[in-house]
């Protein structure tokens, strides 16, 4: 199996070196960029499976780096922020980050989140020969788990790893109503504190990408007072 390669974009050298040391213990290859410009340059030159991205960086900040990465890749992005404000977390998730962690943090928690994101990414992208796990088809919507692509009326829509995982989980259980807490536990994992805002941000982003009218969604519907459900007629063709 090809070795996993991680890019850390962190302008505080001590933090970057510490994260590199601990993540390399998982047998991952790790490169560290000290600013946003260097991070984008390294990403152009190498193939990375995951990016750990500090929000506050010189030259090009983490928000802009995340936007530029999302224009060309769906690899998982773990965003680090020193600001413990809800708005910063929501902005990070809205522009394509798959997860976030706030400074000060436990290095072991960063490693755990890195491993969890990589595990889910590799599972979603793996070819295990089971068609039903790599392709979900509904009337007007198809989910290709290998390419991280959704087709809406034959139009190709690109999703982030976390968006795809959320959609896949709901679409695999059509008509079942899930609370925000249930979605968070199943998609983000038990090791995280439950965060309703994270779920709502991703639901909103999904609707903008897959719904003709996001304010009147056909696929991801709100069940008032409870949560959300996926509605779709399976395409057996």
Coordinates of N, CA and C in Angstrom, one line a residue:
X1 N 0.8 -1.2 0.0 CA 0.0 0.0 0.0 C 0.9 1.2 0.0
X2 N 0.5 2.2 -0.8 CA 1.3 3.5 -0.9 C 1.2 4.2 0.4
X3 N 2.4 4.8 0.8 CA 2.4 5.5 2.1 C 1.6 6.8 2.1
X4 N 0.9 7.0 3.2 CA 0.1 8.2 3.3 C 1.0 9.4 3.5
X5 N 0.6 10.5 2.8 CA 1.4 11.7 2.9 C 0.6 12.9 3.4
X6 N 1.0 13.6 4.4 CA 0.3 14.6 5.1 C 1.0 16.0 4.9
X7 N 0.3 17.0 4.6 CA 0.8 18.3 4.6 C 0.4 19.1 5.8
X8 N 1.3 19.7 6.6 CA 1.0 20.5 7.7 C 1.3 22.0 7.4
X9 N 0.3 22.9 7.4 CA 0.6 24.3 7.2 C 0.4 25.0 8.5
X10 N 1.5 25.3 9.1 CA 1.5 25.9 10.5 C 2.7 26.8 10.6
X11 N 2.5 28.1 10.9 CA 3.6 29.1 10.9 C 4.3 29.1 12.2
X12 N 3.8 28.5 13.3 CA 4.6 28.3 14.5 C 5.4 27.1 14.4
X13 N 6.7 27.3 14.3 CA 7.7 26.2 14.0 C 7.6 25.1 15.1
X14 N 7.5 25.5 16.4 CA 7.5 24.5 17.4 C 6.2 23.6 17.3
X15 N 5.1 24.2 17.0 CA 3.9 23.4 16.8 C 4.0 22.5 15.6
X16 N 4.5 23.1 14.5 CA 4.6 22.3 13.3 C 5.5 21.1 13.4
X17 N 6.7 21.3 14.1 CA 7.6 20.2 14.3 C 7.1 19.2 15.2
X18 N 6.3 19.6 16.3 CA 5.7 18.7 17.2 C 4.7 17.8 16.5
X19 N 3.8 18.4 15.7 CA 2.8 17.6 15.0 C 3.5 16.7 14.0
X20 N 4.5 17.1 13.3 CA 5.2 16.3 12.4 C 5.8 15.1 13.1
X21 N 6.4 15.3 14.2 CA 7.0 14.2 15.0 C 6.0 13.1 15.4
X22 N 4.8 13.6 15.9 CA 3.8 12.6 16.4 C 3.1 11.9 15.2
X23 N 2.8 12.7 14.1 CA 2.1 12.1 13.0 C 3.0 11.1 12.3
X24 N 4.3 11.4 12.2 CA 5.2 10.4 11.6 C 5.3 9.1 12.3
X25 N 5.0 9.1 13.6 CA 4.9 7.9 14.4 C 3.9 6.9 13.8
X26 N 2.9 7.5 13.1 CA 1.8 6.6 12.5 C 2.3 6.1 11.2
X27 N 3.6 6.3 10.8 CA 4.2 5.8 9.6 C 3.6 6.6 8.4
X28 N 3.2 7.8 8.6 CA 2.8 8.7 7.6 C 4.0 9.6 7.2
X29 N 4.1 10.0 5.9 CA 5.1 10.9 5.5 C 4.5 12.3 5.8
X30 N 5.3 13.3 6.2 CA 4.8 14.6 6.6 C 5.7 15.7 6.1
X31 N 5.1 16.7 5.5 CA 5.8 17.9 5.1 C 5.2 19.1 5.8
X32 N 6.0 20.1 6.2 CA 5.5 21.2 6.9 C 5.8 22.5 6.1
X33 N 4.7 23.3 6.0 CA 4.8 24.6 5.3 C 4.7 25.7 6.4
X34 N 5.5 26.7 6.3 CA 5.5 27.8 7.3 C 4.5 28.9 7.0
X35 N 4.0 28.9 5.7 CA 3.0 30.0 5.4 C 2.1 29.4 4.3
X36 N 1.1 30.2 3.9 CA 0.1 29.7 3.0 C 0.7 29.6 1.6
X37 N 1.6 30.5 1.2 CA 2.2 30.4 -0.1 C 3.0 29.1 -0.3
X38 N 3.8 28.8 0.7 CA 4.6 27.6 0.7 C 3.7 26.3 0.7
X39 N 2.6 26.4 1.4 CA 1.6 25.3 1.5 C 1.1 25.0 0.1
X40 N 0.6 26.0 -0.6 CA 0.1 25.8 -2.0 C 1.2 25.3 -3.0
X41 N 2.4 25.8 -2.8 CA 3.5 25.4 -3.7 C 3.8 23.9 -3.5
X42 N 3.8 23.5 -2.2 CA 4.1 22.1 -1.9 C 3.0 21.2 -2.4
X43 N 1.8 21.7 -2.3 CA 0.6 20.9 -2.7 C 0.7 20.7 -4.3
X44 N 1.2 21.7 -5.0 CA 1.3 21.5 -6.4 C 2.3 20.5 -6.8
X45 N 3.4 20.4 -6.0 CA 4.5 19.5 -6.3 C 4.3 18.1 -5.9
X46 N 3.5 17.9 -4.9 CA 3.4 16.5 -4.3 C 2.0 16.1 -4.2
X47 N 1.8 14.8 -4.0 CA 0.4 14.2 -3.8 C 0.2 14.0 -2.3
X48 N -0.8 14.7 -1.8 CA -1.1 14.6 -0.3 C -2.4 13.9 -0.1
X49 N -2.5 13.1 1.0 CA -3.8 12.5 1.3 C -4.6 13.2 2.4
X50 N -3.9 14.2 3.0 CA -4.6 15.0 4.1 C -3.8 16.3 4.3
X51 N -4.5 17.3 4.6 CA -3.9 18.6 4.9 C -4.4 19.1 6.3
X52 N -3.4 19.4 7.2 CA -3.7 20.1 8.5 C -3.3 21.5 8.3
X53 N -4.3 22.4 8.4 CA -4.2 23.8 8.0 C -4.5 24.8 9.1
X54 N -3.5 25.6 9.4 CA -3.7 26.7 10.4 C -4.5 27.8 9.8
X55 N -5.5 28.3 10.5 CA -6.3 29.4 10.0 C -5.5 30.7 9.8
X56 N -4.7 31.0 10.8 CA -3.9 32.3 10.8 C -2.5 32.0 10.3
X57 N -2.2 32.4 9.1 CA -0.8 32.2 8.5 C -0.4 33.4 7.7
X58 N 0.9 33.7 7.6 CA 1.4 34.8 6.8 C 1.3 34.5 5.3
X59 N 1.3 35.6 4.5 CA 1.3 35.6 3.1 C -0.1 35.3 2.5
X60 N -0.5 34.1 2.7 CA -1.9 33.7 2.4 C -2.5 32.9 3.6
X61 N -3.6 33.4 4.0 CA -4.2 32.8 5.3 C -4.9 31.5 5.0
X62 N -5.2 30.8 6.0 CA -5.8 29.5 5.9 C -7.1 29.4 5.2
X63 N -7.9 30.5 5.3 CA -9.2 30.5 4.6 C -9.0 30.5 3.1
X64 N -8.0 31.4 2.6 CA -7.8 31.4 1.2 C -7.1 30.2 0.7
X65 N -6.2 29.6 1.5 CA -5.6 28.3 1.1 C -6.6 27.2 1.0
X66 N -7.5 27.2 1.9 CA -8.6 26.1 1.9 C -9.5 26.3 0.6
X67 N -9.8 27.6 0.3 CA -10.6 27.8 -0.9 C -9.9 27.3 -2.1
X68 N -8.6 27.7 -2.2 CA -7.8 27.3 -3.4 C -7.7 25.8 -3.5
X69 N -7.5 25.1 -2.4 CA -7.4 23.6 -2.4 C -8.7 23.0 -2.8
X70 N -9.8 23.5 -2.4 CA -11.1 23.0 -2.7 C -11.5 23.1 -4.2
X71 N -10.8 24.0 -4.9 CA -11.0 24.2 -6.3 C -10.4 23.0 -7.1
X72 N -9.5 22.3 -6.4 CA -8.8 21.2 -7.2 C -8.7 19.9 -6.5
X73 N -9.2 19.8 -5.3 CA -9.0 18.5 -4.6 C -10.1 18.3 -3.5
X74 N -10.4 17.0 -3.2 CA -11.3 16.7 -2.2 C -10.6 16.0 -1.0
X75 N -9.3 16.1 -0.9 CA -8.6 15.4 0.2 C -9.1 16.1 1.5
X76 N -9.2 15.3 2.6 CA -9.6 15.8 3.9 C -8.7 17.0 4.4
X77 N -9.4 18.0 4.9 CA -8.7 19.2 5.5 C -9.1 19.3 7.0
X78 N -8.1 19.3 7.8 CA -8.3 19.5 9.3 C -7.8 20.9 9.6
X79 N -8.7 21.8 9.9 CA -8.3 23.2 10.1 C -8.1 23.5 11.6
X80 N -7.0 24.2 11.9 CA -6.6 24.6 13.2 C -6.8 26.1 13.4
X81 N -7.5 26.5 14.4 CA -7.7 27.9 14.7 C -7.4 28.3 16.1
X82 N -6.8 29.5 16.3 CA -6.5 29.9 17.7 C -7.7 30.7 18.2
X83 N -8.7 30.9 17.4 CA -9.9 31.7 17.8 C -11.0 30.7 18.3
X84 N -11.4 30.9 19.5 CA -12.5 30.0 20.0 C -13.8 30.7 19.8
X85 N -14.1 31.1 18.6 CA -15.4 31.8 18.3 C -16.2 30.9 17.3
X86 N -17.5 30.8 17.5 CA -18.3 29.9 16.6 C -18.2 30.3 15.2
X87 N -18.1 31.7 14.9 CA -18.1 32.1 13.5 C -16.9 31.6 12.8
X88 N -15.7 31.5 13.4 CA -14.5 31.1 12.7 C -14.6 29.6 12.4
X89 N -15.2 28.8 13.3 CA -15.4 27.4 13.0 C -16.4 27.2 11.8
X90 N -17.5 28.0 11.8 CA -18.5 27.9 10.7 C -17.9 28.3 9.4
X91 N -17.1 29.4 9.4 CA -16.4 29.8 8.2 C -15.5 28.7 7.6
X92 N -14.7 28.1 8.5 CA -13.8 27.0 8.1 C -14.6 25.9 7.4
X93 N -15.7 25.5 8.1 CA -16.5 24.4 7.5 C -17.1 24.8 6.2
X94 N -17.6 26.0 6.2 CA -18.3 26.5 5.0 C -17.5 26.5 3.7
X95 N -16.2 26.8 3.9 CA -15.3 26.8 2.7 C -14.7 25.5 2.3
X96 N -15.0 24.4 3.1 CA -14.6 23.1 2.7 C -13.8 22.3 3.6
X97 N -13.5 22.9 4.8 CA -12.8 22.1 5.8 C -13.6 20.9 6.3
X98 N -13.0 19.7 6.5 CA -13.8 18.6 7.0 C -13.9 18.5 8.5
X99 N -13.0 19.1 9.2 CA -13.1 19.1 10.6 C -12.2 20.3 11.1
X100 N -12.3 20.7 12.4 CA -11.6 21.7 13.0 C -11.2 21.4 14.4
X101 N -10.1 22.0 14.8 CA -9.7 21.9 16.2 C -9.1 23.3 16.7
X102 N -9.4 23.6 17.9 CA -9.0 24.9 18.4 C -7.8 24.9 19.3
X103 N -6.9 25.8 19.1 CA -5.7 26.0 20.0 C -6.2 26.6 21.3
X104 N -5.6 26.2 22.5 CA -4.6 25.1 22.6 C -5.2 23.7 22.5
X105 N -4.5 22.8 21.9 CA -5.0 21.4 21.7 C -4.1 20.4 22.2
X106 N -4.6 19.2 22.3 CA -3.8 18.0 22.6 C -3.2 17.5 21.3
X107 N -1.9 17.2 21.3 CA -1.3 16.7 20.1 C -1.9 15.3 19.8
X108 N -2.2 14.5 20.8 CA -2.8 13.2 20.6 C -4.2 13.3 20.0
X109 N -4.9 14.4 20.3 CA -6.2 14.6 19.7 C -6.1 14.9 18.2
X110 N -5.1 15.7 17.9 CA -4.9 16.0 16.5 C -4.5 14.7 15.7
X111 N -3.7 13.9 16.3 CA -3.3 12.6 15.7 C -4.6 11.7 15.5
X112 N -5.4 11.7 16.6 CA -6.6 10.8 16.5 C -7.5 11.3 15.4
X113 N -7.7 12.6 15.3 CA -8.6 13.2 14.3 C -8.0 13.0 12.9
X114 N -6.7 13.1 12.8 CA -6.0 12.8 11.5 C -6.3 11.4 11.0
X115 N -6.1 10.4 11.9 CA -6.3 9.0 11.6 C -7.7 8.7 11.3
X116 N -8.7 9.4 12.0 CA -10.1 9.2 11.7 C -10.5 9.7 10.3
X117 N -10.0 10.9 10.0 CA -10.3 11.4 8.7 C -9.6 10.6 7.6
X118 N -8.4 10.1 7.8 CA -7.8 9.3 6.8 C -8.5 8.0 6.6
X119 N -8.9 7.4 7.7 CA -9.6 6.1 7.7 C -10.9 6.2 6.8
X120 N -11.6 7.2 7.1 CA -12.9 7.4 6.4 C -12.6 7.7 4.9
X121 N -11.6 8.6 4.6 CA -11.3 8.9 3.3 C -10.9 7.7 2.5
X122 N -10.0 6.8 3.1 CA -9.6 5.6 2.4 C -10.7 4.6 2.2
X123 N -11.6 4.5 3.2 CA -12.7 3.6 3.0 C -13.6 4.1 1.9
X124 N -13.9 5.4 1.9 CA -14.8 5.9 0.9 C -14.2 5.8 -0.5
X125 N -12.9 5.9 -0.6 CA -12.3 5.9 -1.9 C -11.8 4.6 -2.4
X126 N -11.9 3.6 -1.5 CA -11.4 2.2 -1.9 C -12.3 1.5 -2.8
X127 N -11.7 0.6 -3.6 CA -12.4 -0.2 -4.5 C -12.5 -1.6 -4.0
X128 N -13.5 -1.9 -3.3 CA -13.6 -3.3 -2.7 C -14.5 -4.2 -3.6
X129 N -14.8 -3.7 -4.8 CA -15.6 -4.6 -5.7 C -17.0 -4.7 -5.4
X130 N -17.5 -4.0 -4.4 CA -19.0 -4.1 -4.1 C -19.6 -2.8 -4.7
X131 N -20.4 -3.0 -5.7 CA -21.0 -1.9 -6.5 C -21.9 -1.1 -5.6
X132 N -22.7 -1.7 -4.7 CA -23.6 -1.0 -3.9 C -22.9 -0.1 -2.9
X133 N -21.6 -0.3 -2.6 CA -20.9 0.5 -1.7 C -20.2 1.7 -2.4
X134 N -20.0 1.5 -3.7 CA -19.3 2.6 -4.4 C -20.2 3.4 -5.3
X135 N -21.4 2.9 -5.5 CA -22.3 3.7 -6.4 C -23.8 3.6 -5.8
X136 N -24.3 4.7 -5.4 CA -25.7 4.7 -5.0 C -26.5 5.5 -6.0
X137 N -27.6 4.9 -6.6 CA -28.3 5.6 -7.6 C -29.8 5.8 -7.2
X138 N -30.2 7.1 -7.4 CA -31.6 7.4 -7.2 C -32.1 8.2 -8.4
X139 N -33.4 8.4 -8.5 CA -33.9 9.2 -9.6 C -33.4 10.6 -9.5
X140 N -32.6 11.0 -10.5 CA -32.1 12.4 -10.5 C -30.8 12.6 -9.7
X141 N -30.3 11.5 -9.1 CA -29.1 11.7 -8.2 C -28.3 10.4 -8.2
X142 N -27.0 10.5 -8.4 CA -26.2 9.3 -8.3 C -25.0 9.7 -7.5
X143 N -24.5 8.8 -6.6 CA -23.4 9.1 -5.7 C -22.3 8.1 -6.0
X144 N -21.2 8.6 -6.6 CA -20.0 7.8 -6.9 C -19.0 7.9 -5.8
X145 N -18.9 6.8 -5.0 CA -18.0 6.9 -3.8 C -16.6 6.8 -4.2
X146 N -16.2 6.3 -5.3 CA -14.8 6.1 -5.7 C -14.3 7.5 -6.2
X147 N -15.1 8.2 -6.9 CA -14.6 9.5 -7.5 C -14.9 10.7 -6.7
X148 N -15.7 10.5 -5.6 CA -16.1 11.6 -4.7 C -16.9 12.6 -5.6
X149 N -17.8 12.1 -6.4 CA -18.6 12.9 -7.3 C -20.1 12.5 -7.2
X150 N -20.9 13.5 -7.2 CA -22.4 13.3 -7.3 C -22.9 13.8 -8.6
X151 N -23.8 13.1 -9.2 CA -24.3 13.5 -10.5 C -25.8 13.9 -10.2
X152 N -26.1 15.1 -10.6 CA -27.5 15.6 -10.5 C -28.0 15.8 -11.9
X153 N -28.9 15.0 -12.3 CA -29.5 15.1 -13.7 C -28.3 15.1 -14.7
X154 N -27.4 14.2 -14.5 CA -26.2 14.0 -15.3 C -25.2 15.1 -15.2
X155 N -25.4 16.1 -14.4 CA -24.4 17.1 -14.1 C -23.5 16.7 -13.0
X156 N -22.2 16.8 -13.2 CA -21.2 16.4 -12.2 C -21.0 17.5 -11.1
X157 N -21.2 17.0 -9.9 CA -21.1 17.9 -8.7 C -20.0 17.3 -7.8
X158 N -19.0 18.2 -7.5 CA -17.9 17.7 -6.6 C -18.2 18.0 -5.2
X159 N -18.0 17.0 -4.3 CA -18.2 17.2 -2.9 C -16.9 17.0 -2.1
X160 N -16.8 17.6 -0.9 CA -15.7 17.3 0.0 C -15.9 15.9 0.6
X161 N -14.8 15.4 1.2 CA -14.9 14.0 1.8 C -16.0 14.0 2.9
X162 N -16.1 15.0 3.7 CA -17.1 15.0 4.7 C -18.5 15.2 4.2
X163 N -18.7 16.0 3.2 CA -20.0 16.2 2.6 C -20.4 14.9 1.9
X164 N -19.5 14.2 1.3 CA -19.9 12.9 0.6 C -20.2 11.9 1.7
X165 N -19.5 11.9 2.8 CA -19.7 10.9 3.8 C -21.1 11.1 4.5
X166 N -21.4 12.4 4.7 CA -22.7 12.7 5.3 C -23.9 12.3 4.3
X167 N -23.7 12.7 3.0 CA -24.7 12.3 2.0 C -24.9 10.8 1.9
X168 N -23.7 10.1 1.9 CA -23.7 8.7 1.7 C -24.5 8.0 2.9
X169 N -24.2 8.5 4.1 CA -24.8 7.9 5.3 C -26.3 8.1 5.2
X170 N -26.8 9.3 4.9 CA -28.2 9.5 4.8 C -28.9 8.8 3.7
X171 N -28.2 8.8 2.5 CA -28.8 8.1 1.3 C -28.8 6.6 1.5
X172 N -27.9 6.0 2.4 CA -27.9 4.6 2.6 C -29.0 4.2 3.6
X173 N -29.7 5.2 4.2 CA -30.8 5.0 5.1 C -32.0 5.9 4.7
X174 N -32.5 5.7 3.4 CA -33.6 6.6 3.0 C -34.8 6.6 3.8
X175 N -35.4 7.7 4.0 CA -36.6 7.9 4.8 C -36.4 7.8 6.3
X176 N -35.2 7.4 6.7 CA -35.0 7.4 8.2 C -34.7 8.7 8.7
X177 N -35.3 9.1 9.8 CA -35.1 10.4 10.4 C -33.9 10.4 11.4
X178 N -33.0 11.3 11.2 CA -31.8 11.3 12.1 C -31.8 12.7 12.8
X179 N -31.5 12.7 14.1 CA -31.3 13.9 14.8 C -29.9 14.4 14.5
X180 N -29.6 15.7 14.7 CA -28.3 16.3 14.5 C -27.2 15.5 15.3
X181 N -27.6 15.1 16.5 CA -26.6 14.4 17.3 C -26.3 13.0 16.7
X182 N -27.3 12.3 16.2 CA -27.1 11.0 15.5 C -26.2 11.2 14.3
X183 N -26.5 12.2 13.5 CA -25.6 12.4 12.3 C -24.2 12.7 12.7
X184 N -24.0 13.5 13.7 CA -22.7 13.9 14.2 C -21.9 12.6 14.6
X185 N -22.6 11.8 15.4 CA -21.9 10.6 16.0 C -21.5 9.6 14.9
X186 N -22.4 9.5 13.9 CA -22.2 8.5 12.8 C -21.2 9.0 11.7
X187 N -21.1 10.3 11.5 CA -20.3 10.8 10.4 C -19.0 11.4 11.0
X188 N -19.0 12.0 12.1 CA -17.8 12.6 12.7 C -17.1 11.7 13.7
X189 N -17.9 10.8 14.3 CA -17.3 9.8 15.2 C -17.5 10.1 16.6
X190 N -17.4 9.0 17.5 CA -17.7 9.1 18.9 C -16.7 9.9 19.7
X191 N -15.5 10.0 19.1 CA -14.4 10.7 19.8 C -14.6 12.2 19.8
X192 N -15.6 12.7 19.2 CA -15.8 14.2 19.2 C -16.9 14.6 20.0
X193 N -16.8 15.8 20.5 CA -18.0 16.4 21.2 C -19.1 16.7 20.2
X194 N -20.3 16.5 20.6 CA -21.4 16.7 19.6 C -21.5 18.2 19.3
X195 N -21.7 18.5 18.0 CA -21.7 19.9 17.6 C -22.8 20.0 16.5
X196 N -24.0 20.5 16.9 CA -25.1 20.7 16.0 C -24.8 21.7 14.9
X197 N -24.0 22.7 15.2 CA -23.7 23.7 14.1 C -22.9 23.1 13.0
X198 N -22.0 22.1 13.3 CA -21.2 21.5 12.3 C -22.1 20.7 11.3
X199 N -23.1 20.0 11.9 CA -24.1 19.3 11.0 C -24.9 20.2 10.2
X200 N -25.4 21.3 10.8 CA -26.2 22.3 10.0 C -25.5 22.9 8.9
X201 N -24.2 23.3 9.2 CA -23.4 23.9 8.1 C -23.2 22.9 6.9
X202 N -22.9 21.7 7.2 CA -22.7 20.7 6.1 C -24.0 20.4 5.4
X203 N -25.1 20.3 6.1 CA -26.4 20.1 5.5 C -26.7 21.3 4.5
X204 N -26.5 22.5 5.0 CA -26.7 23.7 4.2 C -25.8 23.7 2.9
X205 N -24.5 23.3 3.1 CA -23.6 23.2 1.9 C -24.1 22.1 0.9
X206 N -24.5 21.0 1.4 CA -25.0 19.9 0.6 C -26.2 20.3 -0.2
X207 N -27.1 21.0 0.4 CA -28.3 21.5 -0.3 C -28.0 22.4 -1.4
X208 N -27.0 23.3 -1.2 CA -26.7 24.3 -2.2 C -26.1 23.6 -3.4
X209 N -25.5 22.4 -3.2 CA -24.8 21.7 -4.3 C -25.7 20.7 -5.0
X210 N -26.7 20.1 -4.3 CA -27.4 19.0 -4.9 C -28.9 19.3 -5.1
X211 N -29.4 20.4 -4.5 CA -30.8 20.7 -4.6 C -31.0 21.8 -5.7
X212 N -32.1 21.7 -6.5 CA -32.4 22.7 -7.4 C -32.8 24.0 -6.7
X213 N -33.6 23.8 -5.7 CA -34.0 24.9 -4.8 C -33.7 24.6 -3.4
X214 N -32.5 25.0 -2.9 CA -32.1 24.7 -1.5 C -33.1 25.1 -0.4
X215 N -33.9 26.1 -0.7 CA -34.9 26.5 0.3 C -36.1 25.5 0.4
X216 N -36.3 24.8 -0.7 CA -37.3 23.7 -0.8 C -36.7 22.4 -1.2
X217 N -35.9 21.8 -0.4 CA -35.1 20.6 -0.8 C -36.0 19.4 -1.1
X218 N -35.6 18.7 -2.1 CA -36.2 17.4 -2.4 C -35.6 16.2 -1.8
X219 N -34.2 16.2 -1.7 CA -33.5 15.1 -1.2 C -33.3 15.1 0.3
X220 N -32.7 16.2 0.8 CA -32.4 16.3 2.2 C -33.5 17.2 2.9
X221 N -34.4 16.5 3.5 CA -35.6 17.3 4.1 C -35.5 17.4 5.6
X222 N -35.9 18.5 6.0 CA -36.0 18.8 7.5 C -37.2 18.2 8.1
X223 N -37.1 17.5 9.2 CA -38.2 17.0 10.0 C -38.3 17.9 11.2
X224 N -39.2 18.9 11.2 CA -39.2 19.9 12.2 C -39.2 19.3 13.6
X225 N -38.4 19.8 14.5 CA -38.3 19.4 15.9 C -37.5 18.2 16.1
X226 N -37.1 17.5 15.0 CA -36.3 16.2 15.2 C -35.0 16.3 14.5
X227 N -35.0 16.5 13.2 CA -33.7 16.5 12.5 C -33.9 16.5 11.0
X228 N -33.2 15.5 10.3 CA -33.3 15.4 8.8 C -33.5 14.0 8.3
X229 N -33.9 13.9 7.1 CA -34.0 12.6 6.4 C -33.7 12.8 5.0
X230 N -33.3 11.7 4.4 CA -33.0 11.7 2.9 C -34.2 11.0 2.2
X231 N -34.7 11.7 1.2 CA -35.8 11.2 0.4 C -35.4 11.0 -1.0
X232 N -35.5 9.8 -1.5 CA -35.1 9.5 -2.9 C -35.6 8.2 -3.4
X233 N -36.1 8.2 -4.6 CA -36.5 6.9 -5.2 C -35.4 6.2 -5.9
X234 N -35.1 5.0 -5.5 CA -33.9 4.3 -6.0 C -34.1 4.0 -7.5
X235 N -33.0 4.1 -8.2 CA -32.9 3.9 -9.7 C -32.3 2.5 -9.9
X236 N -33.1 1.6 -10.3 CA -32.7 0.2 -10.5 C -32.1 -0.1 -11.9
X237 N -32.0 1.0 -12.7 CA -31.5 0.8 -14.1 C -30.0 0.6 -14.1

